[in-house]
PDB file of C-alpha atoms in Angstrom:
ATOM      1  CA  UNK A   1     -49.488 -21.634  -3.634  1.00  0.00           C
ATOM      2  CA  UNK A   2     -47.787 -19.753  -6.056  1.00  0.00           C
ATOM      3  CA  UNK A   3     -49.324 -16.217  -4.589  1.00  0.00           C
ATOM      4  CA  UNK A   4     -48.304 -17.099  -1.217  1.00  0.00           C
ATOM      5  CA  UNK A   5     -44.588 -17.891  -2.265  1.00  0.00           C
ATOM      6  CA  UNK A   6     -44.250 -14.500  -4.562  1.00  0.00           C
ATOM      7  CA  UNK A   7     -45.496 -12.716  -1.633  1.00  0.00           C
ATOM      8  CA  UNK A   8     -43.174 -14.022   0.566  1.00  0.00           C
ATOM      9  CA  UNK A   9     -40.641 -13.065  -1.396  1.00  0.00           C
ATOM     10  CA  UNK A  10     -41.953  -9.257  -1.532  1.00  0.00           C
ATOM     11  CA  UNK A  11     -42.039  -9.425   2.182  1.00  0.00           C
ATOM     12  CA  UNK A  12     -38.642 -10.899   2.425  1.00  0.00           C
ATOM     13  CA  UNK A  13     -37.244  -8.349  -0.365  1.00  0.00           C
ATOM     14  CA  UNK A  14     -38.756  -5.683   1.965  1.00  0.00           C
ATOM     15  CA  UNK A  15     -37.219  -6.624   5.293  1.00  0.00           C
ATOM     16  CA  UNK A  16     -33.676  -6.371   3.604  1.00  0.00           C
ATOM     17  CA  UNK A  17     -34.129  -3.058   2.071  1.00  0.00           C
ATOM     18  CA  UNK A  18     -35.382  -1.739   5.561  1.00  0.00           C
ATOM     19  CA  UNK A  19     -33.138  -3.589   7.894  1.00  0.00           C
ATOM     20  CA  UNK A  20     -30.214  -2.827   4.868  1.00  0.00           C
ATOM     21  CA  UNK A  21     -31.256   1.244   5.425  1.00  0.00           C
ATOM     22  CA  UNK A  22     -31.538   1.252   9.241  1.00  0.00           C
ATOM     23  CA  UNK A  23     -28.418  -1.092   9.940  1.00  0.00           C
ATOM     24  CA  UNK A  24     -30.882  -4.023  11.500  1.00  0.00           C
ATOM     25  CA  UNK A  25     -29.275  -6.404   9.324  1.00  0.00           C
ATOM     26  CA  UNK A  26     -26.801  -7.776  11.618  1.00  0.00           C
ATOM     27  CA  UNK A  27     -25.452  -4.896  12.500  1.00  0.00           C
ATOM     28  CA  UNK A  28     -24.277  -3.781   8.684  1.00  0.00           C
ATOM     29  CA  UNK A  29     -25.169  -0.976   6.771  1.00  0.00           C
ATOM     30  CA  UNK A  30     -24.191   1.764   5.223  1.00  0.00           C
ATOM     31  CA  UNK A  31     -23.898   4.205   8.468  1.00  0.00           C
ATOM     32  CA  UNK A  32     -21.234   3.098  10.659  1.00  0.00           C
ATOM     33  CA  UNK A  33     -22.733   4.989  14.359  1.00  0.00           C
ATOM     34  CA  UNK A  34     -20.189   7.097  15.848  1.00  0.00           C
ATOM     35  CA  UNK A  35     -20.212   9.306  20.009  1.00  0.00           C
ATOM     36  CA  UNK A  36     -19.310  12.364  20.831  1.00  0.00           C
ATOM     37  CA  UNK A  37     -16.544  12.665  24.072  1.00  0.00           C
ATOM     38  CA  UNK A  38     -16.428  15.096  25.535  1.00  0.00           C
ATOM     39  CA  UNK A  39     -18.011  17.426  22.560  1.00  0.00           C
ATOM     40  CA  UNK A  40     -16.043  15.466  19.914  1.00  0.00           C
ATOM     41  CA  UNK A  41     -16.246  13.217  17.517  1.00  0.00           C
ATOM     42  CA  UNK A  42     -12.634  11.241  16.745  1.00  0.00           C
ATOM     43  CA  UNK A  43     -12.462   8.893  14.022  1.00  0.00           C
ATOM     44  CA  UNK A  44      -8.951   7.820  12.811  1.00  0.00           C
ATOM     45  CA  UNK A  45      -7.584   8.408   9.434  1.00  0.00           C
ATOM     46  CA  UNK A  46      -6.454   5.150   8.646  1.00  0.00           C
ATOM     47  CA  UNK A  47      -9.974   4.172   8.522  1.00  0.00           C
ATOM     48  CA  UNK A  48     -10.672   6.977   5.895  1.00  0.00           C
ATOM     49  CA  UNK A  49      -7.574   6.943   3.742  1.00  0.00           C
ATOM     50  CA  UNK A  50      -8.503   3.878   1.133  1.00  0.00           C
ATOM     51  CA  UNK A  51      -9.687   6.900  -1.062  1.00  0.00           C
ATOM     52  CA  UNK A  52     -13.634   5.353  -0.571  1.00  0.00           C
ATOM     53  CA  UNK A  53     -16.185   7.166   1.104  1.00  0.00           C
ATOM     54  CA  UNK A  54     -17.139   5.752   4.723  1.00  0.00           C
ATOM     55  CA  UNK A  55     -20.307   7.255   5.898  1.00  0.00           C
ATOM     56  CA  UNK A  56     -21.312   8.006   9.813  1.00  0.00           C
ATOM     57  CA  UNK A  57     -24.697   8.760  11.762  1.00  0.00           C
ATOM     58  CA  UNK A  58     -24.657  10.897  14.791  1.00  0.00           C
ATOM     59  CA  UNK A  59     -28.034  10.090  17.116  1.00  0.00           C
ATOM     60  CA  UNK A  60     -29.165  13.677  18.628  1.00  0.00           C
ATOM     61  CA  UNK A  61     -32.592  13.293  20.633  1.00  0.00           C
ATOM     62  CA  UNK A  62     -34.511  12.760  18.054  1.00  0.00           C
ATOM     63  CA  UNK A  63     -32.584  12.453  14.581  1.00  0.00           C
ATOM     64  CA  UNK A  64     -30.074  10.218  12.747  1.00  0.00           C
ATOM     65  CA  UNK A  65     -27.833  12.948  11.788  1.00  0.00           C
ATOM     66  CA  UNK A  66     -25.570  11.397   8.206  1.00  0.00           C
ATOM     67  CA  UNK A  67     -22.222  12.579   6.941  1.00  0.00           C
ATOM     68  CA  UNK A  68     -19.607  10.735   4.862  1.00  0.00           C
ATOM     69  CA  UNK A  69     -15.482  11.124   5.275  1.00  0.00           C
ATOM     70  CA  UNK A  70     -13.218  10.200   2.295  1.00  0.00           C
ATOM     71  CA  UNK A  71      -9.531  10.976   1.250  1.00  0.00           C
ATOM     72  CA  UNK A  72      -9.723  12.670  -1.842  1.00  0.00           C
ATOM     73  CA  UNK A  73      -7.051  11.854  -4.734  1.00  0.00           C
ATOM     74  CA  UNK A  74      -4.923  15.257  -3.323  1.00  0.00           C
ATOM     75  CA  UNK A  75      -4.874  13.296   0.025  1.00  0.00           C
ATOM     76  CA  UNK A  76      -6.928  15.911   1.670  1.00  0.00           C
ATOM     77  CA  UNK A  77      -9.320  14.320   4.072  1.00  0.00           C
ATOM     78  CA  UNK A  78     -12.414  15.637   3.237  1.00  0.00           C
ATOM     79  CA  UNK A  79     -16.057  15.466   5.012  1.00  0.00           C
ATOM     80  CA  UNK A  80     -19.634  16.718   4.256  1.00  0.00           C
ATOM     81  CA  UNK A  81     -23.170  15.744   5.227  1.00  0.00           C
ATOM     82  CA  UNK A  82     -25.147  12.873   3.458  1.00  0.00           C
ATOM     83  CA  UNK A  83     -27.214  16.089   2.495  1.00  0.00           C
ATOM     84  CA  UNK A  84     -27.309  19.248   0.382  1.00  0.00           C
ATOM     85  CA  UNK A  85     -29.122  22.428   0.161  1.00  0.00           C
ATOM     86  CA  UNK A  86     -31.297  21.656  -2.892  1.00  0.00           C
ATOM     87  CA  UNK A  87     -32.570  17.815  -2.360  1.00  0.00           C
ATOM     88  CA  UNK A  88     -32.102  17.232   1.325  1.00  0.00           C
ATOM     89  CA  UNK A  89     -35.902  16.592   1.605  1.00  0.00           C
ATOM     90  CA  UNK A  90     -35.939  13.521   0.012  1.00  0.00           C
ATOM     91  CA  UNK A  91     -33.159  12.120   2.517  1.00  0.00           C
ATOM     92  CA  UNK A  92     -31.240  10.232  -0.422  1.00  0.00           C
ATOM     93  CA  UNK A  93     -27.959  11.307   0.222  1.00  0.00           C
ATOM     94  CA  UNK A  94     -25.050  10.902  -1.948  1.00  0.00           C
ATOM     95  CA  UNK A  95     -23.303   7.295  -3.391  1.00  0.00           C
ATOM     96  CA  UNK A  96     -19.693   6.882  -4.540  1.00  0.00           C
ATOM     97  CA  UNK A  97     -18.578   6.537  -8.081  1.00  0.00           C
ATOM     98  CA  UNK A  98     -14.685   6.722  -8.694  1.00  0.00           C
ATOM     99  CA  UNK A  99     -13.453  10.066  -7.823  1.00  0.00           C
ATOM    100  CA  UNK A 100     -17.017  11.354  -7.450  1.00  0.00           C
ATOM    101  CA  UNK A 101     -19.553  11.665  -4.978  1.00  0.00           C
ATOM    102  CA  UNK A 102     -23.809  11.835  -6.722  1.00  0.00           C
ATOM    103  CA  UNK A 103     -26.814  12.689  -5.443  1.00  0.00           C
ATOM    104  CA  UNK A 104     -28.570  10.114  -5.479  1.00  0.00           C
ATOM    105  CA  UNK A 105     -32.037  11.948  -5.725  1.00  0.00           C
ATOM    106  CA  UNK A 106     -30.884  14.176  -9.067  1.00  0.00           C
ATOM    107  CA  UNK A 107     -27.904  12.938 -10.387  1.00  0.00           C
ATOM    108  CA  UNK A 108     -25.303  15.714 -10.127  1.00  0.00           C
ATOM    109  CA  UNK A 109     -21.719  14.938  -9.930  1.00  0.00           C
ATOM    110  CA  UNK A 110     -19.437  16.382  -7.355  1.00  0.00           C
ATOM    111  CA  UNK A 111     -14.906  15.680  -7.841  1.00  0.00           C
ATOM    112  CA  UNK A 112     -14.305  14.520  -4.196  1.00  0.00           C
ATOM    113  CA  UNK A 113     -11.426  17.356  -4.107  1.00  0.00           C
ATOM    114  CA  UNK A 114     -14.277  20.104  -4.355  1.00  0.00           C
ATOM    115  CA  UNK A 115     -15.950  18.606  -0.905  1.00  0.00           C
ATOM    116  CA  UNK A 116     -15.483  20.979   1.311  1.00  0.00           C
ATOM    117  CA  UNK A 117     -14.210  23.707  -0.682  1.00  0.00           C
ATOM    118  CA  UNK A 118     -17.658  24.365  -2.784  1.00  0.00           C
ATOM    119  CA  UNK A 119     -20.506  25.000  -1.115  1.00  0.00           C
ATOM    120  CA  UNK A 120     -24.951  25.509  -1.813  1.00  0.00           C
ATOM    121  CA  UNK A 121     -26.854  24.178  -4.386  1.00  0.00           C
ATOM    122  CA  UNK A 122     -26.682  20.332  -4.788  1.00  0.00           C
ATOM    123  CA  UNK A 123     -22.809  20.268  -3.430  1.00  0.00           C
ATOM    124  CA  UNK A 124     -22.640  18.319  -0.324  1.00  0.00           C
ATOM    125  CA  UNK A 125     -23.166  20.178   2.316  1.00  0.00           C
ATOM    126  CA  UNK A 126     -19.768  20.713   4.069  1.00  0.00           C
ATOM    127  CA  UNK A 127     -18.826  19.490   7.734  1.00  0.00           C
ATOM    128  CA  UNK A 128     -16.201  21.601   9.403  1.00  0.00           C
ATOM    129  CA  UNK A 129     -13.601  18.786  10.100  1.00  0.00           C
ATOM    130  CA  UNK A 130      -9.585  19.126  11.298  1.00  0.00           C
ATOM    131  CA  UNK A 131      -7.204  16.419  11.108  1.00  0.00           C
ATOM    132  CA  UNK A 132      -3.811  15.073  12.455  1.00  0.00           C
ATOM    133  CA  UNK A 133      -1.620  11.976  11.025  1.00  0.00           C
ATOM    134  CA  UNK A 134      -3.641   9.626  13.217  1.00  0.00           C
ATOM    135  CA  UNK A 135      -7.241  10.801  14.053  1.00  0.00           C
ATOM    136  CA  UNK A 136     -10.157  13.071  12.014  1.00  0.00           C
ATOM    137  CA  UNK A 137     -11.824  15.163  14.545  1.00  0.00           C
ATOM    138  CA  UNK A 138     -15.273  16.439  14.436  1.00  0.00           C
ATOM    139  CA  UNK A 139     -16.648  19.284  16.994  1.00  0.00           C
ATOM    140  CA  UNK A 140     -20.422  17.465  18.028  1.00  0.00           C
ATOM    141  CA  UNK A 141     -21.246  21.440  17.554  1.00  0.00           C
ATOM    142  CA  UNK A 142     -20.418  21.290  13.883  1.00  0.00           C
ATOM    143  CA  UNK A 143     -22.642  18.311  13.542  1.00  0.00           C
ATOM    144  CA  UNK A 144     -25.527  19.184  15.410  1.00  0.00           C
ATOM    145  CA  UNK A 145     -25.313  22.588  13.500  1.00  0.00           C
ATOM    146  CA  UNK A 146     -26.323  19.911   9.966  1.00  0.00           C
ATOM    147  CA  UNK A 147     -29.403  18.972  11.888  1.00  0.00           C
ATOM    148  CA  UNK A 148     -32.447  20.767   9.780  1.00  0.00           C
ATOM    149  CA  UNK A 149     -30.873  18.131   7.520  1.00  0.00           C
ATOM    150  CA  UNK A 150     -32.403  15.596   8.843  1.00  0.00           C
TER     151      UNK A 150
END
């Protein structure tokens, strides 16, 4: 009896790690989807100005193309794929800490005010990105360009 309950719980603590990474789990996660119209991307600035990153997927055909947006602490909005030129092929993409965005596969540090401005090795990769007091927009172009990625 006790096997069958641990294993459940494996199963169970399975389910939520998948459905947490591919945003089955009630519709959370940690990739909020976003369209292209008309060959942009528009996502406003006052959901990207709490000085957090907020992190978007773009479907193509056939990937889940990742990039994050944040307000940096010189109130520049910055953006960048979940990727970078060294570890993209293990698809861990970066996490928040503070001012700073790691890599979550080898632990390198990036100051949010260098996104965007630094580019190659383990920097996140930047995302070509223009902005206006109410709306970030993103050319689909400039996306799909991220693709090999992903």
């Amino acid at each position: 009896m006790k096997i069958v309950k641990f294993i459940a719980v494996l199963v169970m603590l399975f389910v939520m790690a998948w459905a947490a990474e591919s945003k089955a789990f009630f519709g959370f996660g940690k990739y909020a989807d976003v369209e292209g119209i008309n060959g942009i991307v528009t996502i406003p600035v006052a959901d990207v100005s709490d000085g957090e990153a907020h992190y978007y997927s773009f479907d193509d055909a056939d990937k889940e193309l990742k990039f994050f947006l944040l307000k940096s602490s010189d109130g520049v909005i910055r953006a960048a794929f979940d990727a970078c030129d060294v570890c993209y092929l293990e698809k861990k993409g970066y996490s928040q800490d503070g001012e700073f965005m790691v890599c979550n596969n080898c632990g390198m540090r990036f100051h949010s005010s260098r996104i965007n401005e630094v580019q190659g090795g383990c920097n996140p990769s930047p995302l070509t990105r223009t902005y206006d007091a109410e709306n970030v927009i993103i050319r689909v172009s400039d996306i799909l360009a991220g693709s090999k990625y992903f």
